[in-house]
Amino acid sequence: MSASAEIDAIVKKIGGWRGERLAQLRSVIRIADPAIVEEVKWKKPSRPEGVPVWSHGGNICIGEALKIAVRLTFPNGAQLKDPKGLFNTRLDSKTVRAIDFHEGDPVNESALKALIVEAARQ
């Protein structure tokens, strides 16, 4: 199964608003830079389906559904400019930054696209 098909299955399994939000974020990521590669990593017994990862010469961001949020984690997020203040968690890390999206939160798609493009250039 291709990574894209695996991510389709992950989104479907999550379901509800969290699945819809992850699908929306995935769409924004793919539009931001068509050269981004979709992967599924870190399959383990507690998460046999793995974790969606978007990369471009290295990991750009990781998508996860938490109990009360959908999180995009940027492994090198501390190096990125975030003029719109999208990062709202993992702010104490020297390298990683993340964005938690809760049910009903708006998504600033243009700011997220800009962040994705910058991350892809790193």
mmCIF file of C-alpha atoms in Angstrom:
data_model
loop_
_atom_site.group_PDB
_atom_site.id
_atom_site.type_symbol
_atom_site.label_atom_id
_atom_site.label_comp_id
_atom_site.label_asym_id
_atom_site.label_seq_id
_atom_site.Cartn_x
_atom_site.Cartn_y
_atom_site.Cartn_z
ATOM 1 C CA MET A 1 0.000 0.000 0.000
ATOM 2 C CA SER A 2 1.331 3.481 -0.842
ATOM 3 C CA ALA A 3 2.009 6.009 1.907
ATOM 4 C CA SER A 4 -0.854 8.163 0.589
ATOM 5 C CA ALA A 5 -3.243 5.212 0.836
ATOM 6 C CA GLU A 6 -1.968 4.463 4.351
ATOM 7 C CA ILE A 7 -2.626 8.074 5.373
ATOM 8 C CA ASP A 8 -6.107 7.850 3.833
ATOM 9 C CA ALA A 9 -6.702 4.815 6.076
ATOM 10 C CA ILE A 10 -5.339 6.624 9.150
ATOM 11 C CA VAL A 11 -7.645 9.611 8.522
ATOM 12 C CA LYS A 12 -10.622 7.284 8.055
ATOM 13 C CA LYS A 13 -9.788 5.359 11.243
ATOM 14 C CA ILE A 14 -9.535 8.561 13.270
ATOM 15 C CA GLY A 15 -12.901 9.792 11.970
ATOM 16 C CA GLY A 16 -14.989 12.599 13.392
ATOM 17 C CA TRP A 17 -13.785 16.169 13.574
ATOM 18 C CA ARG A 18 -10.196 15.053 14.217
ATOM 19 C CA GLY A 19 -10.103 13.006 11.012
ATOM 20 C CA GLU A 20 -11.649 15.892 9.084
ATOM 21 C CA ARG A 21 -9.105 18.334 10.531
ATOM 22 C CA LEU A 22 -6.153 16.058 9.742
ATOM 23 C CA ALA A 23 -7.454 15.714 6.175
ATOM 24 C CA GLN A 24 -7.763 19.505 5.912
ATOM 25 C CA LEU A 25 -4.211 20.040 7.213
ATOM 26 C CA ARG A 26 -2.905 17.379 4.843
ATOM 27 C CA SER A 27 -4.500 19.216 1.934
ATOM 28 C CA VAL A 28 -2.882 22.508 2.970
ATOM 29 C CA ILE A 29 0.515 20.796 3.260
ATOM 30 C CA ARG A 30 0.233 19.197 -0.170
ATOM 31 C CA ILE A 31 -0.843 22.457 -1.816
ATOM 32 C CA ALA A 32 1.934 24.445 -0.104
ATOM 33 C CA ASP A 33 4.669 22.451 -1.842
ATOM 34 C CA PRO A 34 3.810 19.725 -4.382
ATOM 35 C CA ALA A 35 7.350 18.299 -3.971
ATOM 36 C CA ILE A 36 6.581 17.258 -0.398
ATOM 37 C CA VAL A 37 6.618 13.501 0.079
ATOM 38 C CA GLU A 38 4.060 11.695 2.220
ATOM 39 C CA GLU A 39 5.383 8.919 4.441
ATOM 40 C CA VAL A 40 4.127 6.765 7.276
ATOM 41 C CA LYS A 41 6.681 6.167 10.018
ATOM 42 C CA TRP A 42 7.024 4.766 13.498
ATOM 43 C CA LYS A 43 4.748 1.744 13.249
ATOM 44 C CA LYS A 44 4.725 -0.092 16.575
ATOM 45 C CA PRO A 45 2.381 -2.372 18.524
ATOM 46 C CA SER A 46 0.677 0.560 20.252
ATOM 47 C CA ARG A 47 0.199 2.324 16.895
ATOM 48 C CA PRO A 48 0.346 -0.320 14.141
ATOM 49 C CA GLU A 49 -0.925 2.071 11.474
ATOM 50 C CA GLY A 50 2.017 4.425 12.050
ATOM 51 C CA VAL A 51 2.181 8.212 11.957
ATOM 52 C CA PRO A 52 1.712 10.495 8.915
ATOM 53 C CA VAL A 53 4.896 12.406 8.085
ATOM 54 C CA TRP A 54 5.494 14.966 5.365
ATOM 55 C CA SER A 55 9.073 15.394 4.210
ATOM 56 C CA HIS A 56 11.220 17.222 1.709
ATOM 57 C CA GLY A 57 14.883 16.355 2.202
ATOM 58 C CA GLY A 58 14.032 15.620 5.839
ATOM 59 C CA ASN A 59 10.955 15.624 8.032
ATOM 60 C CA ILE A 60 8.912 18.825 7.682
ATOM 61 C CA CYS A 61 6.002 17.955 9.938
ATOM 62 C CA ILE A 62 4.259 15.078 11.644
ATOM 63 C CA GLY A 63 0.476 14.776 11.998
ATOM 64 C CA GLU A 64 -1.141 13.180 15.028
ATOM 65 C CA ALA A 65 -4.638 12.959 16.440
ATOM 66 C CA LEU A 66 -4.596 13.442 20.192
ATOM 67 C CA LYS A 67 -7.606 12.967 22.475
ATOM 68 C CA ILE A 68 -8.644 16.616 22.328
ATOM 69 C CA ALA A 69 -6.624 18.027 19.428
ATOM 70 C CA VAL A 70 -4.916 17.390 16.132
ATOM 71 C CA ARG A 71 -1.211 18.243 16.320
ATOM 72 C CA LEU A 72 1.245 19.184 13.618
ATOM 73 C CA THR A 73 4.756 18.843 14.981
ATOM 74 C CA PHE A 74 7.665 20.518 13.221
ATOM 75 C CA PRO A 75 10.939 18.800 14.229
ATOM 76 C CA ASN A 76 12.948 21.935 13.361
ATOM 77 C CA GLY A 77 10.211 24.408 14.210
ATOM 78 C CA ALA A 78 12.338 26.505 16.557
ATOM 79 C CA GLN A 79 14.350 27.577 13.511
ATOM 80 C CA LEU A 80 11.275 28.780 11.622
ATOM 81 C CA LYS A 81 9.837 32.284 11.579
ATOM 82 C CA ASP A 82 6.273 32.273 12.874
ATOM 83 C CA PRO A 83 5.003 35.823 12.353
ATOM 84 C CA LYS A 84 1.343 34.793 12.709
ATOM 85 C CA GLY A 85 1.964 32.938 15.997
ATOM 86 C CA LEU A 86 0.719 29.546 14.820
ATOM 87 C CA PHE A 87 2.953 27.558 17.170
ATOM 88 C CA ASN A 88 1.111 27.051 20.443
ATOM 89 C CA THR A 89 2.804 24.064 22.066
ATOM 90 C CA ARG A 90 6.281 22.613 22.594
ATOM 91 C CA LEU A 91 7.428 26.226 22.897
ATOM 92 C CA ASP A 92 10.062 25.359 25.507
ATOM 93 C CA SER A 93 11.921 22.963 23.193
ATOM 94 C CA LYS A 94 15.191 24.082 21.643
ATOM 95 C CA THR A 95 14.301 22.438 18.323
ATOM 96 C CA VAL A 96 10.677 21.274 18.070
ATOM 97 C CA ARG A 97 7.545 23.393 17.782
ATOM 98 C CA ALA A 98 3.967 22.249 17.292
ATOM 99 C CA ILE A 99 0.491 23.510 16.560
ATOM 100 C CA ASP A 100 -2.491 21.998 18.367
ATOM 101 C CA PHE A 101 -5.819 22.427 16.599
ATOM 102 C CA HIS A 102 -8.853 21.925 18.849
ATOM 103 C CA GLU A 103 -12.404 21.307 17.692
ATOM 104 C CA GLY A 104 -13.820 24.485 16.173
ATOM 105 C CA ASP A 105 -10.448 26.263 15.947
ATOM 106 C CA PRO A 106 -10.022 28.204 12.712
ATOM 107 C CA VAL A 107 -7.099 27.263 10.468
ATOM 108 C CA ASN A 108 -5.096 30.153 9.050
ATOM 109 C CA GLU A 109 -4.331 28.298 5.814
ATOM 110 C CA SER A 110 -2.214 31.038 4.244
ATOM 111 C CA ALA A 111 0.007 31.319 7.341
ATOM 112 C CA LEU A 112 0.271 27.529 7.565
ATOM 113 C CA LYS A 113 1.244 27.317 3.881
ATOM 114 C CA ALA A 114 3.978 29.918 4.448
ATOM 115 C CA LEU A 115 5.284 27.936 7.427
ATOM 116 C CA ILE A 116 5.297 24.701 5.384
ATOM 117 C CA VAL A 117 7.160 26.392 2.512
ATOM 118 C CA GLU A 118 9.759 27.762 4.917
ATOM 119 C CA ALA A 119 10.174 24.369 6.603
ATOM 120 C CA ALA A 120 10.629 22.689 3.200
ATOM 121 C CA ARG A 121 13.434 25.109 2.353
ATOM 122 C CA GLN A 122 15.426 24.295 5.485
#
